[in-house]
CSV table of C-alpha atoms and ligand atoms in Angstrom, one decimal:
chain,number,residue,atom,x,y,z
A,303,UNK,CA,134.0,186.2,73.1
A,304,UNK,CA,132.2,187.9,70.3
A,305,UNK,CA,130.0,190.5,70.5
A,306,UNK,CA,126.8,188.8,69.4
A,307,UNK,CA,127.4,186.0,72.1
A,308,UNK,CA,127.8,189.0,75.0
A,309,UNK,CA,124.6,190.5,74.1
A,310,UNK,CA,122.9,186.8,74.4
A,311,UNK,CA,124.9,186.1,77.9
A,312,UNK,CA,123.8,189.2,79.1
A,313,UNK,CA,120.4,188.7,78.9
A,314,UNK,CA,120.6,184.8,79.8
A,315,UNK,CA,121.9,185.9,83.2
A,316,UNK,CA,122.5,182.8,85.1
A,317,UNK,CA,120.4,180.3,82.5
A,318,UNK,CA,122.9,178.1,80.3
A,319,UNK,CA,121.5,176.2,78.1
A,320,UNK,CA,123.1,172.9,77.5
A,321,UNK,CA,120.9,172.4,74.2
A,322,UNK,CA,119.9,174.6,71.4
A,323,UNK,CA,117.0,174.1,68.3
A,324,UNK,CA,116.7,175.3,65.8
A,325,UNK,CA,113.2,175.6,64.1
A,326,UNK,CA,112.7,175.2,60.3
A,327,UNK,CA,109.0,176.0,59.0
A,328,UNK,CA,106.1,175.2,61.0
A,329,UNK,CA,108.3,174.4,64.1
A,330,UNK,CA,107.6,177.8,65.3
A,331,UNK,CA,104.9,176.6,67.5
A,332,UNK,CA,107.8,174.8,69.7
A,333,UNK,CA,109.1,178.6,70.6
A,334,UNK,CA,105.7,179.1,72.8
A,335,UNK,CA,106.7,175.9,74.9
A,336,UNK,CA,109.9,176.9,76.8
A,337,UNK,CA,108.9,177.4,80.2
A,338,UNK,CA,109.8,180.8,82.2
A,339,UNK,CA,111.4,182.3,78.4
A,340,UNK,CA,113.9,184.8,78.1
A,341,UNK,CA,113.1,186.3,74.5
A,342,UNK,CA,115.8,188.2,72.5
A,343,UNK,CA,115.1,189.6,69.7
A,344,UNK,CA,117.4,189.3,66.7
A,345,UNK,CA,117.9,193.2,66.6
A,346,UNK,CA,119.0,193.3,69.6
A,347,UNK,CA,122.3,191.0,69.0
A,348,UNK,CA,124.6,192.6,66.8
A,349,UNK,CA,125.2,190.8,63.8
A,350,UNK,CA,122.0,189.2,63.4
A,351,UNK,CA,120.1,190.3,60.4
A,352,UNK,CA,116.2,190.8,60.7
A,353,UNK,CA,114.7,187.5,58.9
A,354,UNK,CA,113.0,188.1,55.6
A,355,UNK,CA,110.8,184.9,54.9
A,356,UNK,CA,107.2,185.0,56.1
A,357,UNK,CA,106.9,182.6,58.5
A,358,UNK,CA,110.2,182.6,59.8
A,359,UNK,CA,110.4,184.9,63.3
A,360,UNK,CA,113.6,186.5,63.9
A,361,UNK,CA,114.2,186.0,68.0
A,362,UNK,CA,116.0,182.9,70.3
A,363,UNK,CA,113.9,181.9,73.4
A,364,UNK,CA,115.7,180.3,76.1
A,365,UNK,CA,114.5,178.8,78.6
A,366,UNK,CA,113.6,175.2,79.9
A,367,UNK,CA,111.9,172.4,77.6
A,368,UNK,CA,111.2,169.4,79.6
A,369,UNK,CA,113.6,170.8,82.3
A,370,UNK,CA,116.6,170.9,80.0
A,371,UNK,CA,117.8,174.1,79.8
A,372,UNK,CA,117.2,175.3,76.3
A,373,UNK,CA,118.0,178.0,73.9
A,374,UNK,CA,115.5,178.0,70.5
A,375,UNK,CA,116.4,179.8,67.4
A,376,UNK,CA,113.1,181.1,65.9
A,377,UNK,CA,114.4,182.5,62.6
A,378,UNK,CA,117.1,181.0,60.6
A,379,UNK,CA,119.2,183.2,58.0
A,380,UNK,CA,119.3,181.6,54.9
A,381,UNK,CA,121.8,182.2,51.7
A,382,UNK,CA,119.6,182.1,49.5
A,383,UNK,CA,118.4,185.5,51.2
A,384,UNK,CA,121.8,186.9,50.1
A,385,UNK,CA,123.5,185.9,53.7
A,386,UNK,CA,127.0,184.9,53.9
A,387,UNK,CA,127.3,181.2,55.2
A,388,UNK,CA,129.3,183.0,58.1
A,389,UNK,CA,126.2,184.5,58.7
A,390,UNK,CA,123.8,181.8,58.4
A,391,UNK,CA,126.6,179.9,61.3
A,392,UNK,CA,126.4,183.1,63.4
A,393,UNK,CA,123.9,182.1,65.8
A,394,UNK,CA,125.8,178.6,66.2
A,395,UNK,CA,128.4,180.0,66.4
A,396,UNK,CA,127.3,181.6,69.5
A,397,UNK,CA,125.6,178.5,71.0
A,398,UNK,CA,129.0,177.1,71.3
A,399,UNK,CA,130.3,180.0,72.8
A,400,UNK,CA,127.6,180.0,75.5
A,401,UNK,CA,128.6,176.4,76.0
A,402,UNK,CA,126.0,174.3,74.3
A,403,UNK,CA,126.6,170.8,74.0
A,404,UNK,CA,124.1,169.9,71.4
A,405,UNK,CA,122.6,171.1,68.0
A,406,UNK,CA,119.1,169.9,67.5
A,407,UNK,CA,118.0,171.0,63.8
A,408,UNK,CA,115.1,170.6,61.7
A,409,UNK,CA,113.8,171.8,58.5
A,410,UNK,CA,111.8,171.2,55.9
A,411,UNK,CA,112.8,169.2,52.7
A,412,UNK,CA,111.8,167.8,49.4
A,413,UNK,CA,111.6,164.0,49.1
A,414,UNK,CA,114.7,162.5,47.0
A,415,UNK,CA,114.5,159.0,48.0
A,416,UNK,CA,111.0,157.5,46.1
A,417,UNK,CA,109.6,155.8,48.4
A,418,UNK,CA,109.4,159.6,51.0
A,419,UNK,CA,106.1,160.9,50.1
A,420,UNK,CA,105.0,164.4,51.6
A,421,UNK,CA,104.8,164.3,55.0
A,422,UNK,CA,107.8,161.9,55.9
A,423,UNK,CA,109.9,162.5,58.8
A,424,UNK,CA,113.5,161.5,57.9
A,425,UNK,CA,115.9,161.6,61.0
A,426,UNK,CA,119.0,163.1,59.6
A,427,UNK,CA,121.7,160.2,59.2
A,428,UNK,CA,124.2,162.4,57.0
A,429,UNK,CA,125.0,165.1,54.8
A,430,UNK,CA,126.0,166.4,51.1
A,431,UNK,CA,127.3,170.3,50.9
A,432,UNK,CA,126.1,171.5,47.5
A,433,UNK,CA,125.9,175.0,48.1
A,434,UNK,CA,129.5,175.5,47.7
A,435,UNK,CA,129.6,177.7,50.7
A,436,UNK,CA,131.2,177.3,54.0
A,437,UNK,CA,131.0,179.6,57.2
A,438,UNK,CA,134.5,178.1,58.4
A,439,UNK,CA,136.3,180.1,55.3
A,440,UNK,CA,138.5,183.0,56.7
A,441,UNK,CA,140.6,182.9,60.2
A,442,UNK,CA,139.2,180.3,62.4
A,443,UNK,CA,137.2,181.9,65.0
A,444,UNK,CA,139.0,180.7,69.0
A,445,UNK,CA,137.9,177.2,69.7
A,446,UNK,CA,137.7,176.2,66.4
A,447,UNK,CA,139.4,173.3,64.3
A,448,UNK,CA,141.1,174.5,61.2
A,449,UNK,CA,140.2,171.0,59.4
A,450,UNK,CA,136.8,170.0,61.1
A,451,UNK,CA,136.6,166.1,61.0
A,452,UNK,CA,132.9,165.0,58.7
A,453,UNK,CA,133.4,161.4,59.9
A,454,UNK,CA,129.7,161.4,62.0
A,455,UNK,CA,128.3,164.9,61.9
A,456,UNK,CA,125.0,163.3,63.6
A,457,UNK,CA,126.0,162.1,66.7
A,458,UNK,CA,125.0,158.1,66.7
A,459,UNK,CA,124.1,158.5,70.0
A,460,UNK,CA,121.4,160.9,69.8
A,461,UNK,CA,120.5,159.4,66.7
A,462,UNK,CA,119.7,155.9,68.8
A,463,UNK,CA,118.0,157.5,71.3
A,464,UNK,CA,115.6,159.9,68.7
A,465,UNK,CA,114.9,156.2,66.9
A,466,UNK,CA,113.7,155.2,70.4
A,467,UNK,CA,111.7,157.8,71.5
A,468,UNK,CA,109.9,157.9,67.6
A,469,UNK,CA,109.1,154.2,67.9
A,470,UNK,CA,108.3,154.1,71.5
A,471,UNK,CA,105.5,157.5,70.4
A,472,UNK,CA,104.7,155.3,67.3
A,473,UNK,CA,106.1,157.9,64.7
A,474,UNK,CA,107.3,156.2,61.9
A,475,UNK,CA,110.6,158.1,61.0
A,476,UNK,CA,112.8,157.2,58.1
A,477,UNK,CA,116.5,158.3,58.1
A,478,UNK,CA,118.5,159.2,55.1
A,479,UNK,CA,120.9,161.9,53.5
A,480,UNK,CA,120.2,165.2,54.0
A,481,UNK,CA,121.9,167.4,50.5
A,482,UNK,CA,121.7,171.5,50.5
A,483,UNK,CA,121.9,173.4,47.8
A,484,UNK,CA,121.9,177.3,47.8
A,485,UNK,CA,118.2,177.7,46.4
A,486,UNK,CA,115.9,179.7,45.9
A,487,UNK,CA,114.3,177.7,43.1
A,488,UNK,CA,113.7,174.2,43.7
A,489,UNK,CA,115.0,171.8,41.5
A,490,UNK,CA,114.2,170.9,37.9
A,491,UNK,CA,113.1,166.8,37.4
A,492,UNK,CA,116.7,166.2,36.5
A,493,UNK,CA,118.4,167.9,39.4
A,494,UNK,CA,116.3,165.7,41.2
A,495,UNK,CA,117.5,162.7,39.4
A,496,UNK,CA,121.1,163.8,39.7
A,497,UNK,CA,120.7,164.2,43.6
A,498,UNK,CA,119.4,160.7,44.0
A,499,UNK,CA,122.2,159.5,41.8
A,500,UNK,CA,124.7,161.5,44.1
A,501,UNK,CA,123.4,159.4,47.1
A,502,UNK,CA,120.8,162.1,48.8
A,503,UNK,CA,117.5,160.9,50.5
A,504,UNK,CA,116.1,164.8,51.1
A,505,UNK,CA,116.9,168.4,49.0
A,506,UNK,CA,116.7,171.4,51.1
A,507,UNK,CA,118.3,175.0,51.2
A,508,UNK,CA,119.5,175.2,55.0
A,509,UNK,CA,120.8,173.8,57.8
A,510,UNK,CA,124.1,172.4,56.6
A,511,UNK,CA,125.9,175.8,57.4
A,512,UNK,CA,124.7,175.3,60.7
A,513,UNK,CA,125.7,171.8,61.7
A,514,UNK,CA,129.3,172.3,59.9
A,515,UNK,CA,129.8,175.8,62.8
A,516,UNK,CA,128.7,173.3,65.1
A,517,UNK,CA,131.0,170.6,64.7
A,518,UNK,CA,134.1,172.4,64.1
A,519,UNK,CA,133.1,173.4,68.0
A,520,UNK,CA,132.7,169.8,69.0
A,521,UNK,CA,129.0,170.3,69.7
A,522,UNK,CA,126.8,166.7,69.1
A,523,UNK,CA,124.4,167.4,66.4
A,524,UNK,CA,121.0,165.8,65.8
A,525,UNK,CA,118.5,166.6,62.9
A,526,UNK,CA,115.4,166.2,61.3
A,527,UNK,CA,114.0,166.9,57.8
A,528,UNK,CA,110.4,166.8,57.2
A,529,UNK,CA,109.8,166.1,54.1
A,530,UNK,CA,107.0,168.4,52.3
A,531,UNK,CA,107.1,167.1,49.3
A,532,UNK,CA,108.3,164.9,46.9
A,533,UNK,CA,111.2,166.5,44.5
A,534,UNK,CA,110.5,167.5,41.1
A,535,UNK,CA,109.7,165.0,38.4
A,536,UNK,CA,108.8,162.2,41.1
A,537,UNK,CA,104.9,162.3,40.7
A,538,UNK,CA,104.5,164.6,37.9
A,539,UNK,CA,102.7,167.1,39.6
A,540,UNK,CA,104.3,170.8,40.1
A,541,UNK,CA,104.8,172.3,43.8
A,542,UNK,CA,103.7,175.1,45.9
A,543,UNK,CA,105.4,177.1,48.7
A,544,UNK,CA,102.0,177.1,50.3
A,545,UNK,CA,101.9,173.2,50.1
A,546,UNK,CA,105.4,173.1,51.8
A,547,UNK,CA,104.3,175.4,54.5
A,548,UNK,CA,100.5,173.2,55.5
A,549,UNK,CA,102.5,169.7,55.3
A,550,UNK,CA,105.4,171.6,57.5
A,551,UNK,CA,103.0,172.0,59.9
A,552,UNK,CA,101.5,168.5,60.2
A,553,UNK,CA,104.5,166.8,60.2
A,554,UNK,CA,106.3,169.5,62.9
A,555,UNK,CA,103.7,168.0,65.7
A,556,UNK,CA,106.0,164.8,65.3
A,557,UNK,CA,109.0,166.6,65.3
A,558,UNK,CA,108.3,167.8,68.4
A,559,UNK,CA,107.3,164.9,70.2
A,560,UNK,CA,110.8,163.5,69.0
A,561,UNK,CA,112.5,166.2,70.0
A,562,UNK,CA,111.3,166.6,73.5
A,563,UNK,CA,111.4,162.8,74.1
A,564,UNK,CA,115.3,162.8,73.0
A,565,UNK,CA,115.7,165.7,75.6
A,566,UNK,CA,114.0,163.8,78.7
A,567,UNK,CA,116.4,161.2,77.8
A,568,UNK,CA,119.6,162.9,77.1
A,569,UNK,CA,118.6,164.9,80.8
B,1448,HPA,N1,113.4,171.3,47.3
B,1448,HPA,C1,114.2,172.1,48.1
B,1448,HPA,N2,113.8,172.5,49.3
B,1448,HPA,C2,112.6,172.2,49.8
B,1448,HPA,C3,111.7,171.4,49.0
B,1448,HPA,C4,112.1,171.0,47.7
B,1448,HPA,O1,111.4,170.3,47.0
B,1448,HPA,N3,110.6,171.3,49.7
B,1448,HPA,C5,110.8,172.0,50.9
B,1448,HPA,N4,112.0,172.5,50.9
């Protein structure tokens, strides 16, 4: 077991959590619902960096979310911060170790696809690695497939039962292609144009790192993208980080309907 995991376990006690989240921007808010939370702060688990971006906390709260047992990742790292992708996978990596069976992530997103204005939600259906990074490079850690299989990253099944919950709320939710690239700067206008040539729905700088640890664990993964934005070039006009963060918000109050609706079901 790694050290990082230990240092969680130890302060879980006799909580496991069978699902873990993890919050992109303006998700935060999700952190202060786990009932009866355990809080651990990143510094406290070795080989967790402190975050760097405002608005991101740096802590996982477990605990129960609709009386599934939960562990939340408030705080993602990023490699566009300079973090290995091992390190962006760390804290899923650990989540398997602790014997999570799903993956719930979310983030936020720029709009590929033209008809995905700022504030869409787009349920995750696949997607593109274009940071040219993986966290599997190097020995496989124990448990871990040399040759993970990319055949349905996001499990159909969740995927079903998230379309459910959003129409049975009356959310509308898109789904599409999720592509990362390494960041920081957002695209150019023909960036954009290449990615929607290449077959991707939603742009973004995270999350992939995450969901490739994940499956190379066997852990189900389900995510969402909220789109902020639409990508460069689309409407002419030019994009703020301040804009990203205000839409985040609106659109993370669906989110988390979803998201707690998909884990009464899955219960
Ligand atoms: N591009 C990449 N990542 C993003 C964007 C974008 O337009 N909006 C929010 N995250």
């Amino acid at each position: 077991m790694m050290k990082a995991t230990e240092a969680v376990a130890k302060r879980l006690g006799k909580l496991k959590p069978r699902v873990a989240i993890v919050l992109g921007s303006g998700l935060g808010f999700l952190a202060d619902e786990v009932a009866d939370p355990i809080r651990i702060p990143y510094r406290t688990i070795p080989g967790f960096p402190e975050p760097g971006v405002a608005g991101h906390k740096g802590e996982l709260v477990a605990g129960k979310l609709e009386g599934v047992p939960v562990v939340v990742q408030a705080g993602r790292f990023h490699l566009y911060e300079g973090h290995p992708a091992a390190v962006a996978g760390l804290p899923a990596r650990v989540f398997a170790e602790l014997g999570v069976e799903v993956l719930i992530v979310t983030n936020a997103a720029g709009g590929v696809r033209r008809t995905f204005p700022g504030g869409t939600l787009m349920l995750i259906a696949d997607h593109i690695n274009l940071m040219w990074r993986n966290p599997l490079i190097g020995q496989p850690e124990p448990g871990e497939e040399r040759f993970p299989i990319m055949h349905a990253p996001y499990d159909q099944e969740l995927r079903t039962l998230a379309r459910e919950v959003a129409r049975d709320s009356r959310i509308p939710m898109e789904e599409g292609v999720y592509v990362a690239l390494l960041g920081p700067s957002y695209e150019t206008p023909s960036e954009v144009r290449m990615l929607e040539r290449l077959g991707a729905d939603a742009v973004g700088m995270s999350t992939v790192p995450e969901v490739l640890v994940a499956r190379s664990r066997g852990l189900r993964c389900l995510g969402f993208s909220i789109i902020t934005n639409p990508g460069a070039g689309i409407t002419g006009e030019a994009l703020s980080h301040e804009e990203v963060l205000a839409v985040s918000e609106q659109v993370a109050r669906k989110v988390a309907v979803v998201v707690k609706g998909v884990l009464q079901r899955i219960k």
